C-alpha angles and dihedrals in degrees: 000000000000116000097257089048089045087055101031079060092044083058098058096045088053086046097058091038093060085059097050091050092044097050097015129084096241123138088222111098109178130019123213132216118211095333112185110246131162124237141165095281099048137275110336136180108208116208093242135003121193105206131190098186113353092185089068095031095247096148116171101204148357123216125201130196100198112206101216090300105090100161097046079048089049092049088053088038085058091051107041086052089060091037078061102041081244126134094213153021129182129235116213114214141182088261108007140039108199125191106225126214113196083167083125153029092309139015116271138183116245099178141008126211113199110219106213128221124278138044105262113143094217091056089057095041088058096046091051081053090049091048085041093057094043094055087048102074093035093064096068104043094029091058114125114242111247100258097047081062108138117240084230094062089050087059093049094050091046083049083054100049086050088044095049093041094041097072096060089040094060099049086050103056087041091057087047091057095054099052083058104252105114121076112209088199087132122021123335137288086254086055095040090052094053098050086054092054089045085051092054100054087050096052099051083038084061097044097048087051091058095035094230116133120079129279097243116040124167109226088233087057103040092093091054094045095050095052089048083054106040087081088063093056107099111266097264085064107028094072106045094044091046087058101133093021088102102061123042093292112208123258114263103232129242098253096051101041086056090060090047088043080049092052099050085054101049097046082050089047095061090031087244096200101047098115104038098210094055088055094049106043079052099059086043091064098045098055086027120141083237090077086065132058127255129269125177119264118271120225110330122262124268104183095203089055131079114246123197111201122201120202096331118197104217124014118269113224146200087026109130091189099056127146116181139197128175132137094231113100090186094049092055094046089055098054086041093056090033090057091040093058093044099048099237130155102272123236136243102257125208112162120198132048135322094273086069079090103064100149134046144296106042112223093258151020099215099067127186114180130169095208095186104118094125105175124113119273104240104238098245087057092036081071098059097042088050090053093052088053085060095052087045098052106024100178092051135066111199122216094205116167119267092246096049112143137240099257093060105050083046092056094046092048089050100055087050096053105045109100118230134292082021112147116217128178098196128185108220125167116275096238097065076087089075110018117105088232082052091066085061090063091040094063101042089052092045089053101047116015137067102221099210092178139007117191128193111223099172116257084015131044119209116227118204114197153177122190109233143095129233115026130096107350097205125113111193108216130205140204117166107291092001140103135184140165125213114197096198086196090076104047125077102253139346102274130170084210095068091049094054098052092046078051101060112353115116113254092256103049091037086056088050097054081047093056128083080252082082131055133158123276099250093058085063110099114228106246131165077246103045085050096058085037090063099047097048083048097051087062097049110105083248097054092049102047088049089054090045090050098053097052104269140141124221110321119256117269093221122070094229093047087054095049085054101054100039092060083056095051098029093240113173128217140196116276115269102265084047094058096042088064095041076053092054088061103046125093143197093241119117113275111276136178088238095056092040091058090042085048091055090041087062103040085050086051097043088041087050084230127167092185135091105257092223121098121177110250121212123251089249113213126230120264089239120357126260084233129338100228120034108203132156129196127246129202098246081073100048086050088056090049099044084050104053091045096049088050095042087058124265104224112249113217118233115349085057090061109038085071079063090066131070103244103319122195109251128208114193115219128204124204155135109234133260109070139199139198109224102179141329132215122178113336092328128095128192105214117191112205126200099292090054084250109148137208138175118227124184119229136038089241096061089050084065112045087052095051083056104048085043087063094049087057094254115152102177117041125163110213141188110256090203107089099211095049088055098044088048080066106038084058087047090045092049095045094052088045092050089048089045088050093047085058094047082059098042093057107034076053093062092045098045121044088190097086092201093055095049092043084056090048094053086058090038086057102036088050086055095049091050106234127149120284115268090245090073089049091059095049 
């Protein structure tokens, strides 16, 4: 049975099963398709889960649809029972659905189902009643005791306690943001929110493992008790879990203080550290190195010598000289509590960016750093940043972009401050091999590093460095399989160009470019015949693959245009007599595929090649992306918003709020919008409206409450004429539509994570309801 079969048959039986456990007597009461859960052998989607409560892990059965391969699914049926708590699981079959016991050495077979021949839904659907009863009942008698508990299914009820508490938290920290109290300097309010929830688990991870919270906690008070508590925690694991303490942290909310309240009943339920090494074998999957992907490892260790780490990936351990950075306050609480548990030396903990560090010496001279944070630095912060480079480099002053992003002016700072002979191995964004900010690090690297390596790896490029001047003047650059030196003593300047073409050229052109049949663009003398040379180059197959490599558009139409850019990008060209001939063969005539490949024909022949001219060139990223999430809203979201506005009460100016006054006088006003004030003289004002008919009102304050009942459409109003009484309700009638519009952002906030598509929703949707325009509001 083909995969989309396999699932497409997984449906329907979920589907069937939803009915039985709405109208059946079941004590299932949800059924799950392909959850993600973690075994022992590895992160696995099971066809079906029966759960009878999924917050606490309590599933019923597991169902299997083998795929030609029974005993590797007996081997993950296995695993995912343990990963459940659970002594058995079924496999359905073509012909043959099998209940599985793996309440033993090895895996056996309790009971066999026999699938009849034919198609017929019904059949199925009574087969899938006949598996549900039998795990019925094994669900009860088949349940693993407490302390036979897996560490795996430990891991999988600490993921759904993330998964349960993420969604409030994330409509929390997205209304915060909209009140404007949440800065997305840094990463955004969804991120933010997840590395709080992170944060928590670890917290009360950290408290049950020392028992010290108190034995009866109201969900609405946990937050608060594990703050009060965190100070009692030894100091390795004090600092990182009281990240955010500090500042006005933000409130836990109810629901998910009630799945982390759920949590800390249940562990204590199943007495989740007796024994020790379950717990923490446990704790040490879950935060293990094995939930990220892989990276290559950085310099190797050498245990006498300080090591500054810069957002590592995945904690280093067993390293008693460690220095850490990372902004992630999550990520520095779980390899605090990782190394705790294990009893492994702690680290040195600094949580925030690179700028932490504003005076010398570093704490180290063996220096990692993942440099990839590519978002804009907001200008306020921008200030600061620039004053610390000044403090790094002393003797430069550096004229970066405005929108330059974190991971350049990082980068910048930490080749200034680390102190000579330091060795550092830095992850920086491939295109700063292209990028006009990347020349400034070129330069600064060129001037005052040796680059022993530089690997591709793809959308980053890992730099391998030593500060000093003078020595071996070799870098080593890889691309996959691939290996090359460059002796930059034997090439005629320090170019990035030249180490972006010894990074992904093929062997033969790069050779080429190596060879006197190449020279830079500048060398060539400008003749009526190099001229035309260029720009018939610049439209061969080669010419253009080089440009596009090397971040370029199109290249220029005019010879001198193209001199000029390709200084800029480091383009090479064929030498002069090369380019003469080339000249003899091009033609005014319009581009055509024809010409392009005759063009091509002649350059191969004049550049003796035996190799195909075209070269793949890589999707380059943006230095900082346009916008980080790219979300636009439908209309099913402004219909929620409009619904739960209009039920919650638009606010109806003035008849809502003359019921607000004792008695007022009332003038009635008649007029056809819009209005205009044509002059004023003490206290009266003469207004014109479209059909050039006047009349004189008395009073700022009623000007102004006719103007804005003009704009709103209306033709007939009745006023106070008192002015303080009207006044009184045009401040009512502004404060309720700047509380209704804090709520249209709210809301349009939760529903979109882009912030600048939910904050074009909120107008999209104000303008809709006619309401006055939020300048008025802010008068």
């Amino acid at each position: 049975m083909k995969e989309t079969d396999l699932k497409q048959f997984a449906r329907q039986l979920a589907i069937w099963a939803d009915l039985v456990i709405e109208h059946g007597r079941t004590p299932f009461r949800r059924v799950d398709q392909f959850p993600l859960l973690y075994t022992s052998k590895g992160f696995f989607r099971p066809p079906l889960v029966f759960w009878i409560n999924r917050q606490s892990l309590m599933a019923g059965g597991i169902v299997l649809l083998p795929d030609n391969n029974l005993p590797k699914q007996l081997e993950l049926g296995s695993a995912t029972a343990a990963a459940l708590g659970l002594k058995h699981f079924v496999t359905w079959e073509s012909s043959r659905i099998c209940i599985w016991n793996t309440d033993g050495e090895t895996t056996c077979m309790e009971k066999q189902l026999p699938v009849t021949a034919g198609d017929e839904p019904e059949t199925f659907r009574a087969l899938l009643l006949e598996v549900m009863e039998e795990v019925k009942l094994l669900s009860v008698l088949g349940m693993v005791p407490a302390n036979q508990l897996s560490a795996t299914y430990l891991h999988n009820l600490f993921q759904e306690t993330l998964n349960s508490a993420r969604g409030p938290l994330v409509n929390t920290f997205r209304q915060t943001r909209a009140d404007g109290q949440l800065k997305e300097n840094i990463s955004r309010a969804d991120r933010q929110a997840e590395q709080f929830n992170r944060l928590t688990l670890l917290r009360l991870l950290a408290l049950l493992w020392h028992d010290v919270l108190p034995e009866s906690i109201l969900p609405e008070k946990l937050q608060t008790a594990m703050q009060l508590v965190i100070p009692s925690l030894p100091p390795e694991l004090h600092q990182p879990l009281s990240q955010g303490l500090q500042e006005q942290e933000p409130v836990l909310p109810l629901e998910s203080a009630v799945c982390y309240h759920h949590l800390l009943l249940r562990l204590r339920q199943i007495t989740w550290n007796k024994p020790v090494e379950r717990a923490r074998q446990a704790i040490s999957q879950f935060l293990s190195p094995e939930k990220t992907s892989p990276v290559r490892p950085f310099l190797p260790p050498a245990k006498e010598v300080p090591l500054l780490q810069i957002n590592p990936k995945v904690p280093l351990l067993g390293y008693s000289l460690l220095h850490e950075l990372s902004g992630s306050a999550s990520f520095l609480a779980s390899a605090a509590l990782l190394r705790h548990v294990n009893n492994d030396p702690p680290a040195h903990q600094h949580c925030g960016t690179l700028f932490r560090f504003s005076e010398l010496p570093l704490p180290a001279t063996r220096i990692q750093g993942q440099l990839t944070n590519r978002r804009r630095v907001p200008r306020d912060v921008r200030q600061r940043y620039d004053a610390l480079l000044r403090a790094s480099w002393p003797t430069r002053r550096f004229d970066l972009p405005p929108d330059s992003p974190y991971w350049v002016l990082e980068t910048i700072h930490l080749l200034g401050m680390s102190p000579m002979n330091a060795e550092l191995e830095l992850e920086i964004p491939s295109s700063w091999l292209i990028a006009p900010c990347g020349q400034t690090l070129w330069t600064l690297i060129s001037e005052n590093f040796q680059l022993h390596t530089v690997t591709w790896e793809e959308q980053t490029t890992i730099l391998s460095l030593q500060k000093q001047r003078g020595g071996v003047d070799i870098t080593k650059v890889i691309y996959r399989q691939t290996e090359r030196q460059i002796d930059w003593s034997e090439t005629t300047g320090r170019t990035r160009a030249l180490l972006l073409f010894s990074l992904l050229l093929p062997d033969p052109i790069y050779q080429l470019l190596q060879s006197d049949r190449f020279q830079p663009c500048r060398e060539i003398s400008t003749t009526a015949a190099t001229d035309q040379g260029l720009r018939a180059y610049s439209r061969t197959l080669l010419g253009r693959r080089l440009w596009k490599l090397l971040g370029g558009d199109e290249p220029a139409d005019t010879a001198d245009q193209i001199r000029q850019q390709s200084d800029m990008l480091g383009w090479p060209v064929p030498a002069e007599d090369i380019l003469c001939r080339l000249s003899l063969s091009a033609t005014n005539e319009p581009r055509s595929d024809r010409h392009q490949q005759e063009q091509d024909q002649t350059l191969t022949e004049l550049l003796k090649l035996s190799t195909d001219l075209d070269f793949p060139v890589p999707q380059w990223q943006e230095t900082h992306p346009a916008s980080s999430v790219r979300q636009v809203a439908t209309s099913n979201h402004r219909q929620r918003i409009v619904h739960n506005l209009k039920a919650r009460g638009l606010p109806d100016f003035p008849e809502q709020y003359l019921y607000q006054l004792d008695s007022p006088e009332l003038t009635r006003y008649h007029f056809q919008p819009p209005l205009q004030v044509t002059s004023e003289l003490l206290g009266q004002y003469e207004l014109i409206d479209s059909t050039q008919a006047s009349f004189i009102v008395q009073g700022e304050a009623t000007v102004e409450a006719l103007n804005l009942c003009a704009k709103l459409g209306r033709c007939e109003v009745e006023l106070p004429v008192d002015q303080q009484q009207l006044n009184s309700i045009l401040t009512s009638y502004r404060n309720d539509l700047l509380q209704l519009r804090q709520e249209l952002s709210r809301q349009a906030h939760v529903l979109l994570e882009n912030p600048q598509a939910a904050e074009r929703l909120s107008k999209k949707i104000w303008h809709e309801l006619n309401l006055p325009p939020w300048k008025w509001l802010e008068h």
